[in-house]
PDB file of C-alpha atoms in Angstrom:
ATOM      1  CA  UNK A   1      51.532 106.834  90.271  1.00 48.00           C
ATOM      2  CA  UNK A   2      54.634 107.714  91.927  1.00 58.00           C
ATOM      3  CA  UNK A   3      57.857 106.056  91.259  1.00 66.00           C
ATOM      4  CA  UNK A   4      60.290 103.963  93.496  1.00 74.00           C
ATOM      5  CA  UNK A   5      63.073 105.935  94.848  1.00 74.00           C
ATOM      6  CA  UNK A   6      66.476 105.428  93.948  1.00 81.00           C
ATOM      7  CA  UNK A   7      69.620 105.158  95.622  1.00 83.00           C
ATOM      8  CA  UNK A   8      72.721 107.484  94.685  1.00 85.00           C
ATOM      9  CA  UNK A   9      74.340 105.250  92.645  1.00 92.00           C
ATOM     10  CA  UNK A  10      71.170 104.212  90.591  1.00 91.00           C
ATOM     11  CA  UNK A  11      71.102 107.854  90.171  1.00 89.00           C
ATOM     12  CA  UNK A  12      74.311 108.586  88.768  1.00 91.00           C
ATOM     13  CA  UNK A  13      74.168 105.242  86.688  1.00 94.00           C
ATOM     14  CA  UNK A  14      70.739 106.697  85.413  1.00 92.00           C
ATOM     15  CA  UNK A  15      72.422 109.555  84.406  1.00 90.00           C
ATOM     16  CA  UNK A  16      75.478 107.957  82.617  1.00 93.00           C
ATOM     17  CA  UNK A  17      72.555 106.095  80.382  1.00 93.00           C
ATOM     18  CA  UNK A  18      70.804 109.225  79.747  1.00 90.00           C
ATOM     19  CA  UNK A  19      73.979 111.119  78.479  1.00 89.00           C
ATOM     20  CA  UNK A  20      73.999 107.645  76.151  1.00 91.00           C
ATOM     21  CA  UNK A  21      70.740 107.904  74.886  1.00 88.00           C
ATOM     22  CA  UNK A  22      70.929 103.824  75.125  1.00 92.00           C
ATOM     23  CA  UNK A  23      73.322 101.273  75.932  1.00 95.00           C
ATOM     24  CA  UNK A  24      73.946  97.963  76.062  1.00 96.00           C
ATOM     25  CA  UNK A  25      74.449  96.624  79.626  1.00 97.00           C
ATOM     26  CA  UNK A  26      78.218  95.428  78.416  1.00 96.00           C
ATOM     27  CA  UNK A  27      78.687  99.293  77.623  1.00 97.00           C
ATOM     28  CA  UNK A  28      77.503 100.688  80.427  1.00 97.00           C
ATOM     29  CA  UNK A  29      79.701  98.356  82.319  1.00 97.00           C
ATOM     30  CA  UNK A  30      82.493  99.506  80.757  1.00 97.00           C
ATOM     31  CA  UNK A  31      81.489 103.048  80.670  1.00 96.00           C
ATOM     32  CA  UNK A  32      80.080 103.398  83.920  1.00 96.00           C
ATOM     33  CA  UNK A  33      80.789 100.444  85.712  1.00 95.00           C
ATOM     34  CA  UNK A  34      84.745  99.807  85.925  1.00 95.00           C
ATOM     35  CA  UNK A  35      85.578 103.883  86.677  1.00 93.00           C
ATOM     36  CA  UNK A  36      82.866 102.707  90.095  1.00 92.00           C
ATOM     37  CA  UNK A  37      84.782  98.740  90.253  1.00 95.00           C
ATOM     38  CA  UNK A  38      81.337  97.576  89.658  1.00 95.00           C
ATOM     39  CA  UNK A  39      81.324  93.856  87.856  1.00 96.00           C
ATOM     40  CA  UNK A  40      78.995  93.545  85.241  1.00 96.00           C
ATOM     41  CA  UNK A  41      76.686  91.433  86.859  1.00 96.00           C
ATOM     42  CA  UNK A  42      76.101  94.255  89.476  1.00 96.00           C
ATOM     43  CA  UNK A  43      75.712  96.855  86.477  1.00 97.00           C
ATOM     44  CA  UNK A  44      73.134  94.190  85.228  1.00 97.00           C
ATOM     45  CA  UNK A  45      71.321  94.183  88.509  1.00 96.00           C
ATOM     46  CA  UNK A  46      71.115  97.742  88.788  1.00 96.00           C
ATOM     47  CA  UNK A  47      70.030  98.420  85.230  1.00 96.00           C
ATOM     48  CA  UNK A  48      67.101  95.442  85.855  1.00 96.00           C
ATOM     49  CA  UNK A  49      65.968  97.414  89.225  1.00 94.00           C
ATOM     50  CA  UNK A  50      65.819 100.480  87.774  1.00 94.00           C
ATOM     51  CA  UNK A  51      63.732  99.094  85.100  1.00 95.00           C
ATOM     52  CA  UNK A  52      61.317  97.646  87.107  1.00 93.00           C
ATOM     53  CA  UNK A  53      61.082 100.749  88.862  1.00 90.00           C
ATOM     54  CA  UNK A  54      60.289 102.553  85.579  1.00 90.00           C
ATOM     55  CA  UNK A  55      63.220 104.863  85.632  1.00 91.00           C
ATOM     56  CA  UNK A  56      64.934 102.655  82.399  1.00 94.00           C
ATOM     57  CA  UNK A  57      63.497 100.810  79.392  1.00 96.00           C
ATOM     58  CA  UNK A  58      64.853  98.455  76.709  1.00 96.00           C
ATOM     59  CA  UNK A  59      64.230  96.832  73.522  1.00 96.00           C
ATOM     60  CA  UNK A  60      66.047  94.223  71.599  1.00 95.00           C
ATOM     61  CA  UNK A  61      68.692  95.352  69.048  1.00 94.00           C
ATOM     62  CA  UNK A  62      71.083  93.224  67.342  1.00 91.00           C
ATOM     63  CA  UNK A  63      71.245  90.325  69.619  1.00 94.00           C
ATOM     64  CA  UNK A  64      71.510  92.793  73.293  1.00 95.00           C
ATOM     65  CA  UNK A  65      69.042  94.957  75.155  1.00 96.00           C
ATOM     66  CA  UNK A  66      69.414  98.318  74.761  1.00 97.00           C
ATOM     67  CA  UNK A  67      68.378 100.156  77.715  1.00 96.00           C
ATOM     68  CA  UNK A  68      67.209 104.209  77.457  1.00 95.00           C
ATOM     69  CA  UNK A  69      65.758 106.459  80.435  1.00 91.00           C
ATOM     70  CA  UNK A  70      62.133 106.975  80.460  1.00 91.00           C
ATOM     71  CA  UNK A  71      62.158 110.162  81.579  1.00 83.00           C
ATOM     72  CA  UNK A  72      64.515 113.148  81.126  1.00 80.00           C
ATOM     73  CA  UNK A  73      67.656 113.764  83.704  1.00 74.00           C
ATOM     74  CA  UNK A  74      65.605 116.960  84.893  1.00 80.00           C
ATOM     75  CA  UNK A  75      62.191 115.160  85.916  1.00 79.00           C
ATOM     76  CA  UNK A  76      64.982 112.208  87.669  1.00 76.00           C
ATOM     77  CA  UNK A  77      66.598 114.787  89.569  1.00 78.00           C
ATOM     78  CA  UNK A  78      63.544 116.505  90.696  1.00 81.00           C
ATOM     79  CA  UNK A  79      62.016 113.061  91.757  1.00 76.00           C
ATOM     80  CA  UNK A  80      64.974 112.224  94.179  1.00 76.00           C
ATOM     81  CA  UNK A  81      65.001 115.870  95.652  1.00 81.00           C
ATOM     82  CA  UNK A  82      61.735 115.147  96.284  1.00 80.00           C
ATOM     83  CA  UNK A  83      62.348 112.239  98.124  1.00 79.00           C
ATOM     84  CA  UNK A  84      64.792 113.624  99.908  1.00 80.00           C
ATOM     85  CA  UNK A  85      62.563 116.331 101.245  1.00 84.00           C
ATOM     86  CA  UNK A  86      59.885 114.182 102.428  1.00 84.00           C
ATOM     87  CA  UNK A  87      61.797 111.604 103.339  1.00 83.00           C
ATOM     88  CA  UNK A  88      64.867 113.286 105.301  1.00 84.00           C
ATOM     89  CA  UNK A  89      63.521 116.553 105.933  1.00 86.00           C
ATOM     90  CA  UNK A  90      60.079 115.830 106.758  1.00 87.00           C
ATOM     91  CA  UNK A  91      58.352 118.460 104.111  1.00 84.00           C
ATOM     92  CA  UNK A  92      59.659 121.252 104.845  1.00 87.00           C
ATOM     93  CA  UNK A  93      63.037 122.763 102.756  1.00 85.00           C
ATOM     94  CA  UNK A  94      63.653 125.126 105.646  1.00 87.00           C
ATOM     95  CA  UNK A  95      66.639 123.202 106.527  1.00 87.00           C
ATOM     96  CA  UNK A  96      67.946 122.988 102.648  1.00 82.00           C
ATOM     97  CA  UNK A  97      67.658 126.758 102.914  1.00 83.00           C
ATOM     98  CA  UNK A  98      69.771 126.992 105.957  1.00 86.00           C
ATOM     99  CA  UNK A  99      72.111 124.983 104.354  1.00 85.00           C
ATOM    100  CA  UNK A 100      72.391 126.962 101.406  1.00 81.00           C
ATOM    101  CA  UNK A 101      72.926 130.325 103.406  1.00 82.00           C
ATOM    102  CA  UNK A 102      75.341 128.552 105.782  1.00 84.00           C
ATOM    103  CA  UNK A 103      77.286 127.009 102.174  1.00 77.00           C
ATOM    104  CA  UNK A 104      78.606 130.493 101.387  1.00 74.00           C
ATOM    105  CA  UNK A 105      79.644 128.925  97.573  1.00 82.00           C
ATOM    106  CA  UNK A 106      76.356 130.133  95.728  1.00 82.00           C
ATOM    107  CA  UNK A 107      77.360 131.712  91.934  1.00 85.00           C
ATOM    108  CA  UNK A 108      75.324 134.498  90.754  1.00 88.00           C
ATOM    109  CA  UNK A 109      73.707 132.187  88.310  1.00 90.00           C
ATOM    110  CA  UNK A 110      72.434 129.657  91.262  1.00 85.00           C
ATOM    111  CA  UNK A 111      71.350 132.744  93.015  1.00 85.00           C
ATOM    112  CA  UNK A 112      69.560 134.240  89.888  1.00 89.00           C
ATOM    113  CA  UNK A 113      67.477 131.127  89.845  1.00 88.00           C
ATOM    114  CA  UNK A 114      66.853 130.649  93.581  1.00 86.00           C
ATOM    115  CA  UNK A 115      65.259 134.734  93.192  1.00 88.00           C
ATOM    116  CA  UNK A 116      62.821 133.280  90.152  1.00 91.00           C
ATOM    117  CA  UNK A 117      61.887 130.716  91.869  1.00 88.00           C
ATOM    118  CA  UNK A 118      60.753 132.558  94.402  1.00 88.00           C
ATOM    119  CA  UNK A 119      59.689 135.408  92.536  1.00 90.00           C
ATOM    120  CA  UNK A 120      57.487 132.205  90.617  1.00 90.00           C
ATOM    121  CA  UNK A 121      56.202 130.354  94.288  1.00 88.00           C
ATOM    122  CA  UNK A 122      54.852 134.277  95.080  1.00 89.00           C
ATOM    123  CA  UNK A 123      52.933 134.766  92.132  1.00 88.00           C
ATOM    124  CA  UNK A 124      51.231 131.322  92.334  1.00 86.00           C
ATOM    125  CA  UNK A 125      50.221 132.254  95.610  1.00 85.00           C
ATOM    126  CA  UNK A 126      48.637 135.402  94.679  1.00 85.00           C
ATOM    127  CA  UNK A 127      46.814 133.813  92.196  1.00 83.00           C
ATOM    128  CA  UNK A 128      45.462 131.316  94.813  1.00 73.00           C
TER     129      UNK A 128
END
């Protein structure tokens, strides 16, 4: 079953408690939280959705939950790019490519990978 979708800031808090490992909502508060002037009981709130969503879980550790990511930051990121293409762009990532043609700012490495992964969608669809 798919997932919920998450907003940005979901996202990037997601991503502060995966470079954690785990945290306690007062740390991520502090960590996370104050650099965005989020109060705690909004860091609380956000941590709680994205639990029931499934993106965060959390066990009981010396008196506070601990909260950890359920999946890793690659499978997140993938999941809201995802989103965004069905969602935004309707299925198709022919606008994403114009974009990224129009950017003018793409490394050697991005463009390395952008060639496999075409090179990769190719062969898959020979050996359809």
């Amino acid at each position: 079953m798919a997932r919920k979708s998450i907003g940005d800031q979901e996202l990037a808090l997601l991503q502060y408690v995966g470079q954690q490992g785990d945290a306690s909502v007062g740390e991520v508060a502090a960590g996370f939280g104050e650099a965005q002037g989020l109060a705690r009981s909004t860091v609380l709130t956000m941590m709680e959705r994205l639990r029931a969503k499934g993106y965060l879980k959390r066990r009981h550790a010396g008196g506070v939950y601990r909260y950890s990511a359920t999946a890793g930051e690659d499978d997140v990121v993938q999941g809201a790019v995802g989103a965004f293409v069905e969602k935004t762009l309707r299925g198709s990532v022919s606008p994403f490519v114009a974009w990224m043609s129009k950017r003018g700012e793409v490394s050697d490495e991005e463009l390395a990978e952008l060639e496999a992964l075409v090179a990769r969608l190719q062969s898959k669809r020979q050996e359809d």
